[in-house]
Amino acid sequence: MSLYRDEGVVLRTQKLGEADRIVTLLTREHGRVRAVAKGVRRTTSRFGARLEPFMHVDLQLATGRSLDVVTQAETIAPFGPAITGDYARYTVATVILETAERLAAEEREPALQHYLLLVGALRSIAEQAHEPGLVLDAYLLRGLAVAGFAPSFADCARCGVTGPHRFFSVPAGGMVCDGCRPSGTVAPKAETVALLAALLTGDWAAADASGPSTRREASGLVAAFLQWHLERGLRSLPLVERV
Ligand SMILES: [Zn+2]
């Protein structure tokens, strides 16, 4: 067995045997990793609470034949309690963890940008920097962009002609010009398109200033865009309560 260090966020845990858990992590250097945490369900466990979902931890792992083994875990940021103590924060952060696992599809495939997006989003939710639904939509748009599905909110997603355009098409990948407009487009408010662009680029001053109906329309488009690209819907997304 060889040892290695990394830092990661706990995405999911599953029971294993009497006292152990399998922990799914998104790590900085090793991408998505599944590892056994021995004895963590015992009350005497040294690091049980550190290996709960949402926790950001510094880890030492031992490589195993099929699953690695967590040999040390130190808390970097205890996002767990701040997130699980509030229903809106919890449901949003749950969608983010589930999406992170889907986007980092290959085990042990380094996914640094996905990792940094994940840590940033969880910190933003735990510190209540912005309305949780906005953080979620920013995370989803950027995560899809990192995965190669960057939506276009200005120029035509099909032919590239300079915007602004009126119509949004999920299959086409964003706003489309009148000439490229396929069937099944929607015509979102200009404020909604501006909010989506602000979320994608990280213009939080503009995003924070948006109104509830604009946020609601933007969330609907983000959800449609996400589900199109992930092929099947995310289980937890319908649970999110929108303002
Ligand atoms: Zn066009």
Tab-separated table of C-alpha atoms and ligand atoms in Angstrom:
chain	number	residue	atom	x	y	z
A	1	MET	CA	0.000	0.000	0.000
A	2	SER	CA	1.292	3.434	-0.862
A	3	LEU	CA	0.096	6.622	0.826
A	4	TYR	CA	-0.867	9.886	-0.812
A	5	ARG	CA	-2.260	13.234	0.344
A	6	ASP	CA	-4.952	15.341	-1.266
A	7	GLU	CA	-7.785	17.622	-0.298
A	8	GLY	CA	-11.379	17.027	-1.231
A	9	VAL	CA	-15.072	17.573	-0.674
A	10	VAL	CA	-17.264	14.707	0.529
A	11	LEU	CA	-19.979	14.160	-2.090
A	12	ARG	CA	-21.726	11.086	-0.717
A	13	THR	CA	-21.389	8.315	1.841
A	14	GLN	CA	-22.664	4.741	1.894
A	15	LYS	CA	-22.708	2.275	4.766
A	16	LEU	CA	-20.262	-0.605	4.538
A	17	GLY	CA	-20.445	-3.525	6.970
A	18	GLU	CA	-20.958	-2.817	10.684
A	19	ALA	CA	-19.002	0.378	11.238
A	20	ASP	CA	-17.413	1.500	7.985
A	21	ARG	CA	-18.462	3.811	5.186
A	22	ILE	CA	-17.578	4.222	1.547
A	23	VAL	CA	-16.951	7.926	0.994
A	24	THR	CA	-17.168	9.468	-2.486
A	25	LEU	CA	-14.947	12.541	-2.739
A	26	LEU	CA	-14.122	15.119	-5.359
A	27	THR	CA	-10.439	15.803	-4.798
A	28	ARG	CA	-8.191	18.581	-6.031
A	29	GLU	CA	-5.599	16.403	-7.730
A	30	HIS	CA	-7.119	12.963	-8.201
A	31	GLY	CA	-10.609	13.858	-9.396
A	32	ARG	CA	-13.448	11.697	-8.110
A	33	VAL	CA	-12.254	9.096	-5.605
A	34	ARG	CA	-14.156	6.422	-3.654
A	35	ALA	CA	-12.490	5.380	-0.425
A	36	VAL	CA	-13.269	3.283	2.645
A	37	ALA	CA	-13.407	5.141	5.964
A	38	LYS	CA	-12.976	2.469	8.613
A	39	GLY	CA	-14.839	2.657	11.917
A	40	VAL	CA	-16.424	6.038	11.194
A	41	ARG	CA	-19.872	4.950	12.359
A	42	ARG	CA	-18.530	4.225	15.850
A	43	THR	CA	-19.020	7.067	18.333
A	44	THR	CA	-15.332	6.817	19.226
A	45	SER	CA	-14.243	7.474	15.632
A	46	ARG	CA	-11.574	10.136	15.341
A	47	PHE	CA	-12.792	11.504	12.031
A	48	GLY	CA	-16.384	10.364	11.539
A	49	ALA	CA	-17.957	13.857	11.488
A	50	ARG	CA	-15.237	15.134	9.165
A	51	LEU	CA	-16.285	12.670	6.476
A	52	GLU	CA	-19.917	13.759	6.135
A	53	PRO	CA	-21.326	15.300	2.921
A	54	PHE	CA	-20.338	18.938	2.228
A	55	MET	CA	-17.196	18.747	4.395
A	56	HIS	CA	-13.964	20.098	2.905
A	57	VAL	CA	-11.102	17.998	4.225
A	58	ASP	CA	-7.386	17.424	3.985
A	59	LEU	CA	-6.810	13.700	3.532
A	60	GLN	CA	-4.229	11.000	3.629
A	61	LEU	CA	-5.233	7.914	1.686
A	62	ALA	CA	-3.735	4.496	1.137
A	63	THR	CA	-4.169	2.989	-2.305
A	64	GLY	CA	-6.050	-0.284	-2.219
A	65	ARG	CA	-6.805	-2.922	-4.799
A	66	SER	CA	-10.319	-1.692	-5.586
A	67	LEU	CA	-11.054	1.108	-3.104
A	68	ASP	CA	-8.549	3.374	-1.357
A	69	VAL	CA	-8.610	3.713	2.435
A	70	VAL	CA	-8.804	6.997	4.335
A	71	THR	CA	-6.022	6.980	6.912
A	72	GLN	CA	-6.222	10.634	8.045
A	73	ALA	CA	-8.815	13.406	7.661
A	74	GLU	CA	-8.482	16.975	8.907
A	75	THR	CA	-11.133	19.638	8.434
A	76	ILE	CA	-10.223	22.509	6.101
A	77	ALA	CA	-13.681	24.115	6.136
A	78	PRO	CA	-16.667	22.753	8.073
A	79	PHE	CA	-19.311	23.569	5.435
A	80	GLY	CA	-21.524	20.708	6.711
A	81	PRO	CA	-23.164	22.278	9.793
A	82	ALA	CA	-23.768	25.669	8.113
A	83	ILE	CA	-25.447	23.932	5.166
A	84	THR	CA	-27.428	21.154	6.848
A	85	GLY	CA	-28.901	23.576	9.410
A	86	ASP	CA	-31.062	25.330	6.810
A	87	TYR	CA	-33.478	23.626	4.403
A	88	ALA	CA	-32.971	26.008	1.456
A	89	ARG	CA	-29.190	25.851	1.756
A	90	TYR	CA	-29.284	22.081	2.203
A	91	THR	CA	-31.439	21.340	-0.856
A	92	VAL	CA	-29.380	23.639	-3.082
A	93	ALA	CA	-26.081	22.207	-1.856
A	94	THR	CA	-27.397	18.660	-2.359
A	95	VAL	CA	-28.075	19.406	-6.042
A	96	ILE	CA	-24.566	20.844	-6.308
A	97	LEU	CA	-22.956	17.685	-4.855
A	98	GLU	CA	-25.009	15.463	-7.129
A	99	THR	CA	-24.133	17.557	-10.184
A	100	ALA	CA	-20.444	17.566	-9.253
A	101	GLU	CA	-20.467	13.781	-9.155
A	102	ARG	CA	-22.158	13.633	-12.575
A	103	LEU	CA	-19.854	16.221	-14.164
A	104	ALA	CA	-16.690	14.550	-12.828
A	105	ALA	CA	-17.825	11.393	-14.535
A	106	GLU	CA	-14.581	9.428	-14.632
A	107	GLU	CA	-13.025	8.156	-11.408
A	108	ARG	CA	-9.444	9.357	-10.865
A	109	GLU	CA	-9.625	11.718	-13.826
A	110	PRO	CA	-8.234	15.058	-12.561
A	111	ALA	CA	-11.011	17.683	-12.598
A	112	LEU	CA	-9.431	20.752	-11.017
A	113	GLN	CA	-11.877	23.303	-12.464
A	114	HIS	CA	-14.888	21.274	-11.297
A	115	TYR	CA	-13.262	20.970	-7.881
A	116	LEU	CA	-12.636	24.732	-7.574
A	117	LEU	CA	-16.195	25.506	-8.698
A	118	LEU	CA	-17.564	23.082	-6.121
A	119	VAL	CA	-15.545	24.491	-3.210
A	120	GLY	CA	-16.439	28.057	-4.219
A	121	ALA	CA	-20.156	27.267	-4.426
A	122	LEU	CA	-20.288	25.470	-1.073
A	123	ARG	CA	-18.362	28.281	0.623
A	124	SER	CA	-20.726	30.846	-0.857
A	125	ILE	CA	-23.734	28.911	0.477
A	126	ALA	CA	-22.222	28.261	3.916
A	127	GLU	CA	-21.248	31.915	4.317
A	128	GLN	CA	-24.625	33.085	2.924
A	129	ALA	CA	-22.830	35.351	0.469
A	130	HIS	CA	-25.742	35.267	-2.022
A	131	GLU	CA	-29.240	33.826	-2.288
A	132	PRO	CA	-28.743	30.023	-2.498
A	133	GLY	CA	-30.750	29.668	-5.732
A	134	LEU	CA	-28.456	32.159	-7.462
A	135	VAL	CA	-25.379	30.282	-6.267
A	136	LEU	CA	-26.884	27.076	-7.612
A	137	ASP	CA	-27.647	28.516	-11.038
A	138	ALA	CA	-24.189	30.115	-11.291
A	139	TYR	CA	-22.616	26.778	-10.332
A	140	LEU	CA	-24.693	24.827	-12.865
A	141	LEU	CA	-23.969	27.226	-15.733
A	142	ARG	CA	-20.258	27.292	-15.000
A	143	GLY	CA	-20.084	23.548	-14.414
A	144	LEU	CA	-21.726	22.938	-17.793
A	145	ALA	CA	-19.333	25.430	-19.382
A	146	VAL	CA	-16.327	23.568	-17.900
A	147	ALA	CA	-17.838	20.330	-19.227
A	148	GLY	CA	-17.863	21.843	-22.722
A	149	PHE	CA	-21.493	23.018	-22.893
A	150	ALA	CA	-21.059	26.781	-22.431
A	151	PRO	CA	-24.358	28.424	-23.287
A	152	SER	CA	-24.406	31.599	-25.377
A	153	PHE	CA	-26.442	34.490	-23.947
A	154	ALA	CA	-25.452	37.186	-26.455
A	155	ASP	CA	-24.410	36.036	-29.929
A	156	CYS	CA	-26.413	33.434	-31.841
A	157	ALA	CA	-25.534	29.976	-30.518
A	158	ARG	CA	-25.826	28.525	-34.030
A	159	CYS	CA	-24.291	30.996	-36.493
A	160	GLY	CA	-22.511	33.397	-34.122
A	161	VAL	CA	-24.109	36.583	-35.442
A	162	THR	CA	-23.834	39.365	-32.887
A	163	GLY	CA	-26.723	39.689	-30.408
A	164	PRO	CA	-28.766	40.549	-28.526
A	165	HIS	CA	-31.365	38.060	-29.769
A	166	ARG	CA	-34.879	37.388	-28.529
A	167	PHE	CA	-35.176	33.606	-28.588
A	168	PHE	CA	-33.637	30.919	-26.392
A	169	SER	CA	-33.253	27.322	-27.546
A	170	VAL	CA	-32.053	24.597	-25.190
A	171	PRO	CA	-30.918	22.178	-27.958
A	172	ALA	CA	-29.200	24.986	-29.914
A	173	GLY	CA	-27.242	26.008	-26.805
A	174	GLY	CA	-28.593	29.448	-25.924
A	175	MET	CA	-29.876	32.556	-27.657
A	176	VAL	CA	-30.530	32.220	-31.396
A	177	CYS	CA	-31.067	34.775	-34.167
A	178	ASP	CA	-34.322	34.955	-36.145
A	179	GLY	CA	-32.727	33.119	-39.080
A	180	CYS	CA	-31.506	30.151	-37.010
A	181	ARG	CA	-34.529	29.935	-34.751
A	182	PRO	CA	-35.622	26.256	-34.495
A	183	SER	CA	-39.066	25.191	-33.274
A	184	GLY	CA	-39.650	25.068	-29.533
A	185	THR	CA	-37.832	28.263	-28.594
A	186	VAL	CA	-38.889	30.528	-25.757
A	187	ALA	CA	-38.581	34.315	-25.570
A	188	PRO	CA	-37.263	35.142	-22.100
A	189	LYS	CA	-37.296	38.690	-20.722
A	190	ALA	CA	-34.166	40.720	-21.511
A	191	GLU	CA	-33.550	40.972	-17.728
A	192	THR	CA	-33.519	37.173	-17.507
A	193	VAL	CA	-30.930	36.842	-20.270
A	194	ALA	CA	-28.832	39.513	-18.534
A	195	LEU	CA	-29.059	37.586	-15.246
A	196	LEU	CA	-27.977	34.340	-16.924
A	197	ALA	CA	-24.993	36.109	-18.473
A	198	ALA	CA	-24.104	37.653	-15.085
A	199	LEU	CA	-24.253	34.247	-13.373
A	200	LEU	CA	-22.064	32.651	-16.030
A	201	THR	CA	-19.425	35.388	-15.816
A	202	GLY	CA	-19.586	35.910	-12.039
A	203	ASP	CA	-21.009	39.445	-12.090
A	204	TRP	CA	-22.495	39.148	-8.597
A	205	ALA	CA	-23.422	42.825	-8.269
A	206	ALA	CA	-25.792	42.427	-11.222
A	207	ALA	CA	-27.026	38.996	-10.103
A	208	ASP	CA	-27.772	40.108	-6.528
A	209	ALA	CA	-29.789	43.076	-7.855
A	210	SER	CA	-32.156	40.856	-9.906
A	211	GLY	CA	-35.819	40.491	-8.968
A	212	PRO	CA	-37.720	37.307	-7.986
A	213	SER	CA	-39.573	36.796	-11.293
A	214	THR	CA	-36.323	37.203	-13.235
A	215	ARG	CA	-34.600	34.651	-10.994
A	216	ARG	CA	-37.483	32.239	-11.418
A	217	GLU	CA	-37.402	32.457	-15.208
A	218	ALA	CA	-33.600	32.117	-15.246
A	219	SER	CA	-33.768	29.026	-12.995
A	220	GLY	CA	-36.231	27.362	-15.334
A	221	LEU	CA	-33.941	27.880	-18.311
A	222	VAL	CA	-30.882	26.661	-16.379
A	223	ALA	CA	-32.754	23.541	-15.263
A	224	ALA	CA	-33.876	22.815	-18.833
A	225	PHE	CA	-30.346	23.350	-20.130
A	226	LEU	CA	-28.831	21.119	-17.443
A	227	GLN	CA	-31.299	18.283	-17.968
A	228	TRP	CA	-30.803	18.370	-21.722
A	229	HIS	CA	-27.072	17.909	-21.270
A	230	LEU	CA	-27.147	15.382	-18.478
A	231	GLU	CA	-29.697	13.322	-20.457
A	232	ARG	CA	-31.677	12.300	-17.406
A	233	GLY	CA	-32.906	14.610	-14.665
A	234	LEU	CA	-31.121	15.067	-11.376
A	235	ARG	CA	-33.074	13.453	-8.565
A	236	SER	CA	-32.755	16.312	-6.107
A	237	LEU	CA	-33.448	19.267	-8.409
A	238	PRO	CA	-37.256	19.325	-7.977
A	239	LEU	CA	-36.780	19.654	-4.199
A	240	VAL	CA	-35.227	23.104	-4.444
A	241	GLU	CA	-37.628	25.780	-3.234
A	242	ARG	CA	-37.387	28.875	-5.374
A	243	VAL	CA	-37.926	32.364	-3.958
B	1	ZN	ZN	-28.013	32.527	-36.109
